[in-house]
Short mmCIF file of N, CA and C in Angstrom, two decimals:
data_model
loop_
_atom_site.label_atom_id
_atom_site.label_comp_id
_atom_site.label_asym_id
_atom_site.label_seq_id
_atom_site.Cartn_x
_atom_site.Cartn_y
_atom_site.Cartn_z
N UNK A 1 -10.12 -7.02 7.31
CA UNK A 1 -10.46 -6.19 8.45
C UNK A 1 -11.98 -6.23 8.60
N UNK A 2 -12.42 -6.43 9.39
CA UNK A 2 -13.85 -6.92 9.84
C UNK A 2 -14.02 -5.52 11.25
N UNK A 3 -15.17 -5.21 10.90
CA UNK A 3 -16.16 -3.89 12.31
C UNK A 3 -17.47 -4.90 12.09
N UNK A 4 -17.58 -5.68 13.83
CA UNK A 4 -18.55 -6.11 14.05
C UNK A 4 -19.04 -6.81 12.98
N UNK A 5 -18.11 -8.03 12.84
CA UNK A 5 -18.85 -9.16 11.88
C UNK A 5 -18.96 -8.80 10.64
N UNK A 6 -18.73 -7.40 9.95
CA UNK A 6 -18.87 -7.10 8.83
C UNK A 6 -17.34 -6.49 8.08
N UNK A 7 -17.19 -6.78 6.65
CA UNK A 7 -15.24 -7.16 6.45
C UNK A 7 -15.31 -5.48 5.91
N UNK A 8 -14.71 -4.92 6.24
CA UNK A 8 -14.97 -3.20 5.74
C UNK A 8 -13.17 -2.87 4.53
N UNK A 9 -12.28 -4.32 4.64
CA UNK A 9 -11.14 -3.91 3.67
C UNK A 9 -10.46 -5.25 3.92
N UNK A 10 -9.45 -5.18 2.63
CA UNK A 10 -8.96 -6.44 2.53
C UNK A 10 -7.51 -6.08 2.57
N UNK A 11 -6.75 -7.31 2.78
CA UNK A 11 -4.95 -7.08 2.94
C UNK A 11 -4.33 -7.96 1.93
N UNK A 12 -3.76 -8.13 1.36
CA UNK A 12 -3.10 -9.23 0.84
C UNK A 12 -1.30 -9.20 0.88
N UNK A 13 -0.49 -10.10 1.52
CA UNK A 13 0.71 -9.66 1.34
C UNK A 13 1.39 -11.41 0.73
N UNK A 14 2.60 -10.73 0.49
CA UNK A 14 3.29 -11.81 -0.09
C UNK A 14 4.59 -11.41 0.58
N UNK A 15 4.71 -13.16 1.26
CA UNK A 15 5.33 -13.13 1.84
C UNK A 15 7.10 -13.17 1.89
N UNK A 16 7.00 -14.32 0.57
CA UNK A 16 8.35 -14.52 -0.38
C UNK A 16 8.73 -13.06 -0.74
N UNK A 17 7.81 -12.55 -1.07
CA UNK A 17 8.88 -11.18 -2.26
C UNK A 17 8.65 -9.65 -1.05
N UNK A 18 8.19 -10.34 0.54
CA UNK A 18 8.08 -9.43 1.26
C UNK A 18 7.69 -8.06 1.31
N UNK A 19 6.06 -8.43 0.11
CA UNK A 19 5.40 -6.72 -0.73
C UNK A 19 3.81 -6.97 0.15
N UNK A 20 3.45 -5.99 0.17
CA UNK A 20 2.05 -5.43 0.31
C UNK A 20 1.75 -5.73 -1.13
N UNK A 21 0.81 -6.31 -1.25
CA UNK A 21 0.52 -6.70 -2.75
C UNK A 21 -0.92 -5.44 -2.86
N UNK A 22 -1.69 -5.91 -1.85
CA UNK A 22 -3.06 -4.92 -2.10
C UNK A 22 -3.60 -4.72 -0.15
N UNK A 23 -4.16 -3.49 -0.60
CA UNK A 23 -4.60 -2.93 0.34
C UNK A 23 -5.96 -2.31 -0.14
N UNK A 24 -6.91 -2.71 0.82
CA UNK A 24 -8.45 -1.52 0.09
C UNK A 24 -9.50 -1.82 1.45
N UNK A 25 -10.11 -0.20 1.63
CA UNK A 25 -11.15 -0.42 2.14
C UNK A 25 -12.39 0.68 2.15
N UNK A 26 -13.32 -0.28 2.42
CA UNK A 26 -14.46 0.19 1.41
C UNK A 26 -14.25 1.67 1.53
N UNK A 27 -15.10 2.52 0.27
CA UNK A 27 -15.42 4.29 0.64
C UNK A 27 -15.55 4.43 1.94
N UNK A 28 -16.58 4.21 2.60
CA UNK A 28 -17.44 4.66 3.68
C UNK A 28 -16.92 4.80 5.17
N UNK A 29 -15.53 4.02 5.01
CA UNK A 29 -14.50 3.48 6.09
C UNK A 29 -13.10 4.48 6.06
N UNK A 30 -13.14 4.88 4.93
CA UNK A 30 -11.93 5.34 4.84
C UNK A 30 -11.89 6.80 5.47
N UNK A 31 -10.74 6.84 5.70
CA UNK A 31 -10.37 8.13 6.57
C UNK A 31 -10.82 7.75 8.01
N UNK A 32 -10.22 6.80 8.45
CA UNK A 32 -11.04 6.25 9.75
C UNK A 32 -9.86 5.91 10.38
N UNK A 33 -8.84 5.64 10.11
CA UNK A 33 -7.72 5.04 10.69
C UNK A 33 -7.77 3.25 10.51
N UNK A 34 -8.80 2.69 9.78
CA UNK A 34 -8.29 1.10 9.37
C UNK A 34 -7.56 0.69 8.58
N UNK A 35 -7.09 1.78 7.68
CA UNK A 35 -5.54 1.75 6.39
C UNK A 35 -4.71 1.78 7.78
N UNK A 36 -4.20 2.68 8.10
CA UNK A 36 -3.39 2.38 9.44
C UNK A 36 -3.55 1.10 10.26
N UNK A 37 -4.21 0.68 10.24
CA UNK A 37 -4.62 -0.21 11.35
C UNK A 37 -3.79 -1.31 10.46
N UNK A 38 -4.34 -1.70 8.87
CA UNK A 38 -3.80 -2.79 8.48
C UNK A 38 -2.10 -2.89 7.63
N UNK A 39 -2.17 -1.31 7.60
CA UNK A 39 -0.44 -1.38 7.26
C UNK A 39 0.32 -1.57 8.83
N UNK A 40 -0.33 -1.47 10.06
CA UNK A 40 0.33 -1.83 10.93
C UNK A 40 0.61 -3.27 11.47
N UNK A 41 -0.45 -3.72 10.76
CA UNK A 41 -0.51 -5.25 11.07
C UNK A 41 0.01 -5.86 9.62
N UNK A 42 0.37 -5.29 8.59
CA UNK A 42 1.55 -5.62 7.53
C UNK A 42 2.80 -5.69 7.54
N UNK A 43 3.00 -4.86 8.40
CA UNK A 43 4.59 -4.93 8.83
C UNK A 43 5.13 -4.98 10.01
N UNK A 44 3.96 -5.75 11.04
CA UNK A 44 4.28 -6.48 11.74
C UNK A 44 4.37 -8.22 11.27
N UNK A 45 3.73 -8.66 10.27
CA UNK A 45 3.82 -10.01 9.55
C UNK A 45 4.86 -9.59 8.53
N UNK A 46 5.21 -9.21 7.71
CA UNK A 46 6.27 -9.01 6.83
C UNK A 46 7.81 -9.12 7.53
N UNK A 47 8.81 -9.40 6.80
CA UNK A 47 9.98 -9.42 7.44
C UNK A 47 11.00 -7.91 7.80
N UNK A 48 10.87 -7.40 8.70
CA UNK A 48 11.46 -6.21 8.88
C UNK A 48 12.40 -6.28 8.91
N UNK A 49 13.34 -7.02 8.64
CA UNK A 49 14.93 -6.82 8.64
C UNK A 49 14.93 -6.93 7.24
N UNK A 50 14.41 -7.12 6.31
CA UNK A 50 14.21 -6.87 4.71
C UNK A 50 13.83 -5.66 4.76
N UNK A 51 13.81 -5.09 3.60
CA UNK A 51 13.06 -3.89 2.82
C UNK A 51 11.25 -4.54 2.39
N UNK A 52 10.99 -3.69 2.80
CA UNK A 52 8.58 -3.79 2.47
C UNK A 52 8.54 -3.30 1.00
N UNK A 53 8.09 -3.97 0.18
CA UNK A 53 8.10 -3.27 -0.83
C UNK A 53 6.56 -3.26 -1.27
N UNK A 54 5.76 -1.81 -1.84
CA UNK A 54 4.49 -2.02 -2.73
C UNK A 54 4.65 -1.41 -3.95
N UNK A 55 3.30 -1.49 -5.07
CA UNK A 55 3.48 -0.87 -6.41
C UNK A 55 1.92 -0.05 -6.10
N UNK A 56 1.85 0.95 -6.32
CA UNK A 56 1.39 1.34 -6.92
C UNK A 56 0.59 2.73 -8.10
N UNK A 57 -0.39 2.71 -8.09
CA UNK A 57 -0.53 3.62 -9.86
C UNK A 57 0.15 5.15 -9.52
N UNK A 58 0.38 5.97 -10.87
CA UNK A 58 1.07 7.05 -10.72
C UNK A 58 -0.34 8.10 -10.41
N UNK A 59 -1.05 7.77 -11.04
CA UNK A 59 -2.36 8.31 -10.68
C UNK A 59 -3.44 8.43 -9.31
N UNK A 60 -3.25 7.79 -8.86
CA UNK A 60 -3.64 7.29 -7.19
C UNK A 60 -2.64 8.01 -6.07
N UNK A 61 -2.84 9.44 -6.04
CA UNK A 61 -2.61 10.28 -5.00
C UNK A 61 -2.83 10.04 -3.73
N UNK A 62 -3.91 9.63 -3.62
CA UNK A 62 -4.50 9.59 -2.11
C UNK A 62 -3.70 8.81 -1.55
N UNK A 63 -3.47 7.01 -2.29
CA UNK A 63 -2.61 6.29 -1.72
C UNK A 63 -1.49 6.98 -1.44
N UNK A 64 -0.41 7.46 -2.46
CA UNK A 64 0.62 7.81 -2.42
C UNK A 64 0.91 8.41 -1.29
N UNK A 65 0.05 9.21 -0.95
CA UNK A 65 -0.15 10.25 0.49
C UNK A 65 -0.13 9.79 1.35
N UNK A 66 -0.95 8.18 1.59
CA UNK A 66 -1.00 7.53 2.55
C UNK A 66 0.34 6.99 2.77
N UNK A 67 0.59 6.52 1.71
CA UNK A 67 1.90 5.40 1.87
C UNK A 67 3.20 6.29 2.16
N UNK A 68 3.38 7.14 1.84
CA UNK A 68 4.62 8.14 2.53
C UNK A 68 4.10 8.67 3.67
N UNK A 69 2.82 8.83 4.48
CA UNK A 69 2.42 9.23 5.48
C UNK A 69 3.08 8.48 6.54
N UNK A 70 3.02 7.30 5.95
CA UNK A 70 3.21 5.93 7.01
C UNK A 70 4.93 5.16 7.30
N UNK A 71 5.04 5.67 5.78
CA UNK A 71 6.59 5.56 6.14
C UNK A 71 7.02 4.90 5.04
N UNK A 72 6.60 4.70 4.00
CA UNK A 72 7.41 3.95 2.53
C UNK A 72 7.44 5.40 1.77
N UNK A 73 8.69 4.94 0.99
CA UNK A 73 9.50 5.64 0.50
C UNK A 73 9.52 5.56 -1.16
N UNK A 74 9.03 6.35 -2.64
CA UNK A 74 9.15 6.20 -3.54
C UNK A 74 10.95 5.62 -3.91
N UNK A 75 11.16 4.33 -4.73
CA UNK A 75 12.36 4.22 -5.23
C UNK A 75 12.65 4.55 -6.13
N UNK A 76 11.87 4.94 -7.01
CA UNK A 76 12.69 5.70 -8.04
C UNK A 76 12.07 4.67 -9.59
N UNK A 77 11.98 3.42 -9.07
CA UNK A 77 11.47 2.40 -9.65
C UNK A 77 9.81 2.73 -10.56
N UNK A 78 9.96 2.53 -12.25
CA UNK A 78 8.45 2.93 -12.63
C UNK A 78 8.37 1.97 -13.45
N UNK A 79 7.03 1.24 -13.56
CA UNK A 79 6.62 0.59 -15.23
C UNK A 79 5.70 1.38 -15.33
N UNK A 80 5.94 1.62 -17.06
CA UNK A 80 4.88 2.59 -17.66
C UNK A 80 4.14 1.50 -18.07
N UNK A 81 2.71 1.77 -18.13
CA UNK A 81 1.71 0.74 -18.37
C UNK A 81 1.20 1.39 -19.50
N UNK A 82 0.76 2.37 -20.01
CA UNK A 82 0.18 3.49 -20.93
C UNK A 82 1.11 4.52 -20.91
N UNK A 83 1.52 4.93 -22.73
CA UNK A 83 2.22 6.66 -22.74
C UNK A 83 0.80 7.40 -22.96
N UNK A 84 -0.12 6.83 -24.01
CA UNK A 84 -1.22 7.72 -23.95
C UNK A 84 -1.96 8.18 -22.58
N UNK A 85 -1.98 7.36 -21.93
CA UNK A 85 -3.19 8.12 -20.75
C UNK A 85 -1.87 7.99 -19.64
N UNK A 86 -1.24 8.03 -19.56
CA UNK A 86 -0.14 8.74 -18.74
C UNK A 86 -0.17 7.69 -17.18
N UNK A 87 -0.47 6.32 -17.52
CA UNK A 87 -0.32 5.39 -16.47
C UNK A 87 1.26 4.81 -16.05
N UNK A 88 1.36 4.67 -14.85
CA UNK A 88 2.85 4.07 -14.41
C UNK A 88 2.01 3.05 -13.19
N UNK A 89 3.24 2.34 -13.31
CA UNK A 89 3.43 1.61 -11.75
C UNK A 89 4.83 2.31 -11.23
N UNK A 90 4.05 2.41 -9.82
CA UNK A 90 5.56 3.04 -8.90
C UNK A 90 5.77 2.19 -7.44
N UNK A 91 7.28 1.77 -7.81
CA UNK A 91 7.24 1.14 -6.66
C UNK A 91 8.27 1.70 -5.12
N UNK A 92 7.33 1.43 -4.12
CA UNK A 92 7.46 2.43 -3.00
C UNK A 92 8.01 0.98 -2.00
N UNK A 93 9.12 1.44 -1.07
CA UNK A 93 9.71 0.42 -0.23
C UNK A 93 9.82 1.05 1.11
N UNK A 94 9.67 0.04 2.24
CA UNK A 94 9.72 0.73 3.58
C UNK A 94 10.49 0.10 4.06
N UNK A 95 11.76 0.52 4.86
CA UNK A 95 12.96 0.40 5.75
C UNK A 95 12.77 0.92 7.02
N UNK A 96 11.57 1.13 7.24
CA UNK A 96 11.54 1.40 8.93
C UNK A 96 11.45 3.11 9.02
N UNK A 97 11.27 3.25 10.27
CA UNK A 97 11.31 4.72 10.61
C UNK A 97 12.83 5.01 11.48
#
């Protein structure tokens, strides 16, 4: 995602396993509506007659917030990465609105 020649967040999807692999954009941008902007242009390239699937941390609220804001759905699905510091992967899938 580029504002005036300058890249303010990045997308990465995969297309085979039909996931949002990564999503980020810079501090200074965020809360701006360009997370929206590029999960909208994610699942317009992704296959919507599949399930969208992403992972991520159990710790990372904000995302989480975002990503059920928008319309993916926790499955239930976790890898624990750490019992000591209390890390998971969670994976969240979108079926449409």
């Amino acid at each position: 995602l580029a504002l005036k020649s300058k890249a303010i967040g990045i997308l990465i999807l995969n297309y085979d396993a039909n996931e949002l692999v990564s999503i980020y954009i810079l501090p200074d941008f965020l809360y701006k509506g360009y997370g929206s902007q590029l999960i909208s242009f994610a699942l317009d390239k992704l296959d919507s007659e599949r399930e969208i699937y992403l992972i991520v941390m159990n710790v990372n609220k904000d995302a989480r917030r975002f990503y059920e804001k928008v319309g993916f759905q926790f499955c239930g699905e976790t890898k624990i990465l750490s019992i000591e510091r209390e890390l998971s992967e969670l994976t969240y899938v979108y079926r449409g609105l």
